[in-house]
Coordinates of C-alpha atoms in Angstrom, one line a residue:
M1040 CA -28.5 210.7 102.8
T1041 CA -31.5 213.1 103.1
V1042 CA -34.7 212.0 104.0
P1043 CA -38.3 213.7 104.5
T1044 CA -39.3 214.9 108.1
R1045 CA -41.8 212.8 110.0
T1046 CA -44.0 215.7 109.3
H1047 CA -43.6 215.7 105.7
L1048 CA -45.0 211.8 106.0
L1049 CA -48.4 212.7 107.7
P1050 CA -50.0 212.5 104.2
L1051 CA -49.0 209.3 103.9
A1052 CA -50.7 208.1 107.2
G1053 CA -53.5 210.0 106.0
I1054 CA -53.8 208.6 102.6
R1055 CA -53.5 205.4 104.6
I1056 CA -57.1 205.5 105.9
I1057 CA -58.8 207.2 102.6
L1058 CA -57.6 203.7 101.1
A1059 CA -58.9 201.4 104.1
L1060 CA -62.5 202.7 103.8
Y1061 CA -62.5 202.8 99.7
I1062 CA -61.9 199.2 100.3
V1063 CA -64.5 199.0 102.9
L1064 CA -66.7 200.4 100.2
F1065 CA -65.3 198.1 97.9
H1066 CA -66.4 195.0 99.7
T1067 CA -69.8 195.9 101.0
I1068 CA -71.5 198.6 99.1
K1069 CA -72.4 196.0 96.3
F1070 CA -75.1 194.9 99.2
V1071 CA -76.7 198.4 99.6
A1072 CA -79.9 199.0 98.3
V1073 CA -78.1 202.2 96.2
S1074 CA -77.8 202.4 92.0
E1075 CA -75.5 200.6 90.3
E1076 CA -73.6 204.0 89.2
I1077 CA -73.0 204.5 93.0
K1078 CA -72.0 201.1 93.4
T1079 CA -69.3 201.5 90.2
L1080 CA -67.7 204.1 92.0
F1081 CA -66.4 202.0 94.4
S1082 CA -65.3 199.1 92.1
F1083 CA -61.7 199.8 91.9
G1084 CA -60.6 198.3 95.0
F1085 CA -57.6 196.2 94.1
V1086 CA -56.0 199.5 93.0
A1087 CA -56.6 200.5 96.3
T1088 CA -54.7 197.0 98.0
D1089 CA -52.2 198.0 95.1
A1090 CA -51.4 201.3 96.7
F1091 CA -51.1 199.8 99.9
F1092 CA -48.1 197.6 99.4
V1093 CA -46.4 200.7 97.2
L1094 CA -46.9 203.1 100.8
S1095 CA -45.7 200.2 102.8
G1096 CA -42.3 199.9 101.4
F1097 CA -41.9 203.3 100.9
V1098 CA -42.9 204.0 104.7
L1099 CA -40.5 201.1 105.7
T1100 CA -37.6 202.5 103.9
Y1101 CA -38.2 205.9 105.1
A1102 CA -38.4 204.5 108.9
Y1103 CA -35.5 201.8 108.7
S1104 CA -32.8 202.6 105.6
G1105 CA -30.7 205.0 107.9
K1106 CA -30.4 201.6 110.2
I1107 CA -30.0 199.2 107.7
A1108 CA -27.2 201.8 106.1
R1109 CA -25.2 201.8 109.3
S1110 CA -25.7 197.9 110.4
E1111 CA -27.8 198.9 113.2
F1112 CA -30.7 197.0 111.7
S1113 CA -32.2 193.8 113.8
H1114 CA -34.4 191.3 111.8
K1115 CA -35.7 190.3 115.0
K1116 CA -37.1 193.4 116.5
F1117 CA -38.4 194.1 112.9
I1118 CA -40.8 191.1 112.6
I1119 CA -41.7 191.1 116.1
K1120 CA -42.8 194.8 116.1
R1121 CA -44.7 194.1 112.6
I1122 CA -46.6 191.0 114.5
S1123 CA -47.6 192.6 117.3
K1124 CA -49.0 195.4 115.5
L1125 CA -50.9 193.1 112.7
Y1126 CA -51.2 189.8 114.3
P1127 CA -54.0 190.2 117.1
L1128 CA -56.1 191.7 114.7
V1129 CA -55.9 188.6 112.3
I1130 CA -56.5 186.3 115.6
F1131 CA -60.1 188.7 116.6
S1132 CA -61.0 188.5 113.7
L1133 CA -61.1 185.0 112.9
F1134 CA -62.5 184.4 116.4
L1135 CA -65.4 186.8 114.9
F1136 CA -65.6 184.4 111.5
F1137 CA -65.7 180.8 113.7
P1138 CA -69.5 180.8 113.6
W1139 CA -69.3 181.2 110.0
A1140 CA -66.3 178.8 109.3
F1141 CA -68.0 176.1 111.3
L1142 CA -71.2 175.9 112.5
W1143 CA -74.6 177.6 110.8
A1144 CA -73.6 180.0 107.5
D1145 CA -74.9 179.4 104.7
K1146 CA -71.2 180.1 102.9
P1147 CA -69.0 180.1 105.4
L1148 CA -65.7 180.5 102.9
E1149 CA -64.9 182.4 100.7
L1150 CA -64.8 179.7 98.0
G1151 CA -62.8 181.3 95.5
V1152 CA -62.6 179.6 92.3
L1153 CA -64.4 176.2 94.2
N1154 CA -68.0 175.6 93.2
Y1155 CA -69.0 173.0 95.9
E1156 CA -70.0 173.6 99.6
P1157 CA -66.5 172.9 101.6
Q1158 CA -66.3 169.7 104.0
M1159 CA -64.9 169.8 107.3
F1160 CA -61.5 169.0 105.7
D1161 CA -61.5 172.2 103.6
R1162 CA -62.8 174.6 107.1
I1163 CA -59.8 173.1 109.0
F1164 CA -57.2 173.7 105.6
V1165 CA -58.4 177.3 105.5
L1166 CA -58.8 178.2 109.3
L1167 CA -54.9 177.1 109.7
S1168 CA -53.8 178.7 106.4
N1169 CA -55.7 181.5 108.0
I1170 CA -54.0 181.3 111.4
F1171 CA -50.3 181.1 110.0
L1172 CA -50.9 183.8 107.4
L1173 CA -50.2 181.6 104.4
D1174 CA -54.0 182.4 102.4
A1175 CA -52.3 184.2 99.9
W1176 CA -50.5 181.3 98.6
N1177 CA -53.2 179.2 98.1
P1178 CA -54.5 179.8 94.1
L1179 CA -57.9 178.7 94.8
Y1180 CA -58.0 181.8 96.9
M1181 CA -59.9 180.1 100.2
G1182 CA -60.4 182.1 103.3
I1183 CA -62.6 182.9 106.3
N1184 CA -61.9 186.4 106.5
F1185 CA -60.7 187.1 102.7
P1186 CA -59.0 190.8 102.9
C1187 CA -56.5 189.0 105.1
W1188 CA -54.9 187.6 102.0
S1189 CA -53.2 191.2 101.7
I1190 CA -51.9 190.9 105.0
S1191 CA -50.3 187.5 104.6
A1192 CA -49.0 189.0 101.3
L1193 CA -47.8 191.7 103.6
F1194 CA -46.0 189.9 106.0
F1195 CA -44.0 188.1 102.9
M1196 CA -42.8 191.4 102.1
Y1197 CA -42.1 192.4 105.5
F1198 CA -39.1 188.8 105.9
C1199 CA -38.1 190.3 102.3
F1200 CA -37.4 193.9 103.0
P1201 CA -33.9 193.9 104.9
F1202 CA -32.7 191.9 102.0
I1203 CA -33.9 194.0 99.3
C1204 CA -33.1 197.5 101.0
R1205 CA -29.8 196.6 102.0
R1206 CA -28.9 196.0 98.3
L1207 CA -31.0 199.0 96.6
I1208 CA -29.5 201.7 99.3
H1209 CA -25.7 201.1 97.6
F1210 CA -27.2 201.4 93.7
S1211 CA -26.9 204.5 91.8
K1212 CA -29.2 207.1 90.9
T1213 CA -29.5 205.6 87.4
G1214 CA -29.5 202.3 88.5
L1215 CA -32.1 203.1 90.9
V1216 CA -34.5 204.2 87.8
L1217 CA -33.5 201.3 86.0
M1218 CA -34.8 199.2 88.2
L1219 CA -37.8 200.9 89.1
L1220 CA -39.0 201.2 85.4
S1221 CA -37.8 197.4 85.1
L1222 CA -40.4 196.6 88.1
L1223 CA -43.2 198.5 86.6
T1224 CA -42.7 196.9 83.4
V1225 CA -42.6 193.3 85.1
N1226 CA -45.8 194.6 86.9
I1227 CA -47.3 195.5 83.8
L1228 CA -46.5 191.9 82.2
L1229 CA -47.8 189.9 85.2
E1230 CA -51.1 190.9 84.7
I1231 CA -51.3 190.1 80.8
L1232 CA -49.0 187.5 80.0
P1233 CA -49.8 184.7 82.5
P1234 CA -53.5 183.9 81.1
I1235 CA -52.4 183.9 77.6
L1236 CA -49.5 181.6 77.9
T1237 CA -50.8 179.3 80.6
S1238 CA -53.6 176.4 79.8
V1239 CA -54.6 177.0 83.9
P1240 CA -58.3 178.2 84.1
K1241 CA -58.3 182.1 84.0
E1242 CA -59.9 182.0 87.2
I1243 CA -56.7 180.7 88.6
T1244 CA -53.9 182.7 86.5
A1245 CA -56.2 185.7 87.9
N1246 CA -55.8 184.9 91.8
L1247 CA -52.2 184.2 91.2
V1248 CA -51.4 187.8 89.4
H1249 CA -54.0 189.7 91.8
R1250 CA -52.9 187.9 95.3
N1251 CA -49.5 186.0 95.1
P1252 CA -47.3 187.8 96.9
I1253 CA -44.6 186.9 94.2
F1254 CA -46.8 188.5 92.1
K1255 CA -47.1 191.7 94.4
L1256 CA -43.5 192.1 95.2
P1257 CA -42.5 194.8 92.5
L1258 CA -44.9 197.5 93.6
F1259 CA -43.6 196.9 97.3
V1260 CA -40.1 197.2 96.0
S1261 CA -41.2 200.3 93.4
G1262 CA -42.2 201.7 96.9
I1263 CA -38.8 200.9 98.4
I1264 CA -37.2 202.4 95.3
A1265 CA -39.2 205.7 95.3
S1266 CA -38.2 206.4 98.9
I1267 CA -34.4 205.6 98.5
L1268 CA -34.6 208.1 95.6
L1269 CA -36.6 210.8 97.2
S1270 CA -33.7 211.0 100.1
Y1271 CA -31.5 212.4 97.0
K1272 CA -33.5 215.6 97.0
T1273 CA -33.8 217.8 100.2
R1274 CA -36.5 219.4 101.6
F1275 CA -36.0 222.8 100.1
Q1276 CA -35.8 221.5 96.2
W1277 CA -38.7 219.6 96.5
E1278 CA -40.8 222.4 97.9
S1279 CA -39.8 224.6 95.2
G1280 CA -42.8 223.3 93.4
S1281 CA -41.8 220.0 91.7
A1282 CA -43.7 218.4 94.7
W1283 CA -47.0 220.0 94.1
S1284 CA -47.2 219.6 90.6
A1285 CA -46.4 216.0 90.6
E1286 CA -49.2 215.4 93.3
V1287 CA -51.6 217.7 90.7
I1288 CA -50.6 215.8 87.9
T1289 CA -51.0 212.4 88.7
T1290 CA -54.2 213.2 90.7
I1291 CA -55.7 214.6 87.3
L1292 CA -54.0 211.0 85.4
I1293 CA -55.7 208.8 88.2
S1294 CA -59.1 210.5 87.9
F1295 CA -59.4 210.5 84.0
I1296 CA -58.4 206.3 84.3
Y1297 CA -61.2 205.9 87.2
F1298 CA -63.6 207.9 85.0
M1299 CA -63.0 205.9 82.4
H1300 CA -63.5 203.0 84.6
I1301 CA -66.7 204.2 85.4
Q1302 CA -67.6 205.0 81.9
G1303 CA -67.3 201.0 81.5
Y1304 CA -63.8 201.0 79.6
T1305 CA -61.9 198.4 80.1
V1306 CA -58.6 199.3 82.7
N1307 CA -55.7 197.4 83.5
R1308 CA -54.6 198.2 87.0
T1309 CA -51.2 197.5 86.3
Y1310 CA -51.3 200.9 84.2
I1311 CA -52.0 202.8 87.3
S1312 CA -48.8 201.3 89.2
P1313 CA -46.6 204.6 88.1
L1314 CA -48.6 206.8 89.1
L1315 CA -49.3 205.3 92.3
V1316 CA -45.8 205.4 93.1
L1317 CA -45.4 209.2 92.1
L1318 CA -48.4 209.6 93.7
V1319 CA -47.1 208.6 97.1
S1320 CA -43.7 209.9 96.5
S1321 CA -44.8 213.6 96.1
L1322 CA -47.7 213.5 98.8
S1323 CA -44.9 212.8 101.0
I1324 CA -43.0 216.3 100.7
S1325 CA -45.7 218.2 99.3
T1326 CA -48.1 221.2 100.7
G1327 CA -50.5 221.0 98.2
I1328 CA -54.7 221.2 98.6
M1329 CA -55.1 217.4 98.6
S1330 CA -52.3 217.0 101.1
T1331 CA -53.2 219.9 103.5
F1332 CA -56.7 218.3 103.4
I1333 CA -55.2 214.6 104.4
T1334 CA -52.9 215.6 107.1
S1335 CA -56.1 217.3 109.1
R1336 CA -56.4 216.2 112.9
A1337 CA -59.5 214.5 112.1
V1338 CA -58.3 212.2 109.2
I1339 CA -54.8 211.6 110.7
K1340 CA -56.9 210.9 114.1
L1341 CA -58.7 208.0 112.0
S1342 CA -55.7 206.8 110.3
E1343 CA -54.5 205.5 113.6
I1344 CA -57.3 202.7 113.2
S1345 CA -57.1 202.3 109.6
L1346 CA -55.2 198.7 110.0
S1347 CA -58.4 198.0 112.2
I1348 CA -60.8 199.2 109.9
F1349 CA -59.2 197.0 106.9
I1350 CA -59.0 193.9 109.2
I1351 CA -62.6 193.8 110.7
H1352 CA -64.7 195.3 108.5
I1353 CA -65.7 192.2 106.7
P1354 CA -66.7 190.2 110.3
L1355 CA -68.4 193.1 111.9
W1356 CA -70.5 193.5 108.1
R1357 CA -71.8 189.8 108.4
I1358 CA -72.8 190.3 112.2
F1359 CA -74.6 193.8 111.0
R1360 CA -76.3 191.7 108.3
I1361 CA -77.5 189.4 110.4
G1362 CA -78.9 191.9 113.1
Y1363 CA -80.6 193.7 110.1
N1364 CA -81.8 190.6 108.5
Y1365 CA -83.5 189.4 112.2
W1366 CA -84.9 193.0 112.4
N1367 CA -86.5 192.8 108.6
I1368 CA -88.0 190.1 109.4
F1369 CA -89.2 191.6 112.8
I1370 CA -90.8 194.7 110.9
Q1371 CA -92.3 192.4 108.1
K1372 CA -94.2 190.5 111.0
M1373 CA -95.3 193.9 112.5
S1374 CA -96.3 194.6 108.8
I1375 CA -94.6 198.0 108.9
L1376 CA -91.8 197.5 106.8
P1377 CA -91.6 200.6 104.1
T1378 CA -91.1 199.6 100.7
L1379 CA -87.6 199.8 99.5
N1380 CA -86.3 202.4 96.6
K1381 CA -86.5 201.1 93.3
F1382 CA -82.6 200.2 93.1
S1383 CA -83.1 197.6 96.2
R1384 CA -83.1 193.6 96.0
V1385 CA -84.0 191.3 98.6
D1386 CA -81.1 191.4 100.4
D1387 CA -80.1 194.8 100.1
V1388 CA -79.5 196.9 103.3
P1389 CA -81.2 200.3 103.2
P1390 CA -78.4 203.7 103.1
I1391 CA -79.7 205.0 106.3
F1392 CA -78.8 201.2 107.9
Y1393 CA -75.2 201.2 105.9
L1394 CA -74.6 204.9 107.1
I1395 CA -74.8 203.1 110.9
Y1396 CA -72.7 200.3 109.7
L1397 CA -69.9 202.6 108.6
I1398 CA -70.4 204.8 112.1
S1399 CA -70.6 201.7 113.9
L1400 CA -67.5 200.3 112.5
V1401 CA -65.2 203.3 113.2
F1402 CA -66.1 203.1 117.0
A1403 CA -66.0 199.7 117.4
C1404 CA -62.3 199.5 115.6
N1405 CA -61.6 202.3 117.7
A1406 CA -62.4 200.5 120.4
I1407 CA -60.4 197.3 119.3
H1408 CA -57.3 199.2 118.7
A1409 CA -57.4 200.9 122.4
L1410 CA -58.6 197.5 124.1
I1411 CA -57.0 194.8 122.1
V1412 CA -54.3 195.7 119.8
T1413 CA -52.0 198.6 121.8
P1414 CA -52.3 196.3 125.2
V1415 CA -51.4 193.4 123.1
A1416 CA -48.7 194.9 121.2
E1417 CA -47.1 196.5 124.2
R1418 CA -47.2 193.2 125.9
L1419 CA -45.5 191.4 123.2
N1420 CA -42.7 194.3 122.9
K1421 CA -42.2 194.6 126.5
K1422 CA -41.9 190.7 126.7
Y1423 CA -39.6 190.0 123.7
L1424 CA -37.8 193.4 123.2
D1425 CA -37.7 194.8 126.5
S1426 CA -36.1 191.4 127.8
D1427 CA -33.7 191.0 124.7
N1428 CA -32.8 194.7 125.5
G1429 CA -32.2 193.8 128.9
A1430 CA -29.8 190.7 128.5
K1431 CA -27.4 193.0 126.0
R1432 CA -26.7 195.3 128.4
Q1433 CA -26.2 193.0 131.1
L1434 CA -23.7 191.2 128.7
A1435 CA -21.9 194.4 128.0
A1436 CA -21.8 195.3 131.9
K1437 CA -20.0 192.0 132.5
R1438 CA -17.7 192.5 129.2
A1439 CA -16.6 196.2 131.1

């Protein structure tokens, strides 16, 4: 089974940071003093999250399908590596959010469909669900650091990955194509049918469809299938032009749908799912203009902290806004506060301060990655993986 080289997967690392930054803008620019037209440009955040799930399935299959086929895959090692990479960031983000969750925030929790101020039981329940990465399973969508619902869903997919991949690698090409088409169809039906066929409030069905791990699994599996299908093509065959053409056509189609969304037309996000699968597949082996840009040295360097940016941006945004509010009060008392532009609301952050936040976010996440994520991951891997390897070597030596 022929697979793309690691060099040809660099565009996928580049697209990861672009998606992460888009999600940052999706969550925060609504509180910035800019026009509604600019805010609409960054209102397609759920599509970026869907692309993450497709991307994860694709990359994991590239990295581990060979070991799974040769029965050399260790589920324990795989989960430990994933935990050591993600969990320190999740806990650190909850630490930053602790004052909001229990002390002095006006709206300490993301309340989802609830319309009341959470009591202490609610706060403890939400905190525990976040600690154990179960927040994506709550149909009321309560959370402290609410983007972490996707991390919760991703952990469920990690547990499912080896079992799914082990079966799919034995499918024929025709079977894989039919399975992929079926999954994409199911993904569309899951978006359309639940609100119509059930009497459950539409807010709850929307949370189920948009965030529940079961409902998101088809996207992840679509990425797995796309990676397996791609492995049947050699590097020479794909570089003849088909991958570049697919990249260009897919980018044009997504841009057109995006333009329609900006113009105010209702766009079902699940219709973009097939394009996301095609885009991820084509970028992994294309040498087109877009691939060249997202494999530049600066983009690849930033991609190393994409996960930190995704998980930490909301707590840092809350801290930044508190600092800005105190600064605003100070300036008002000094009577030197400039008039905000015509697009601003009372609580809007001026664009210059928002730019400072984005720059600070990148530097802060780079420091968090270097000082917390990497050291903790190395310790966990050394403690649980190296010791396991040492025990196996000792057992092998005794048998010899």
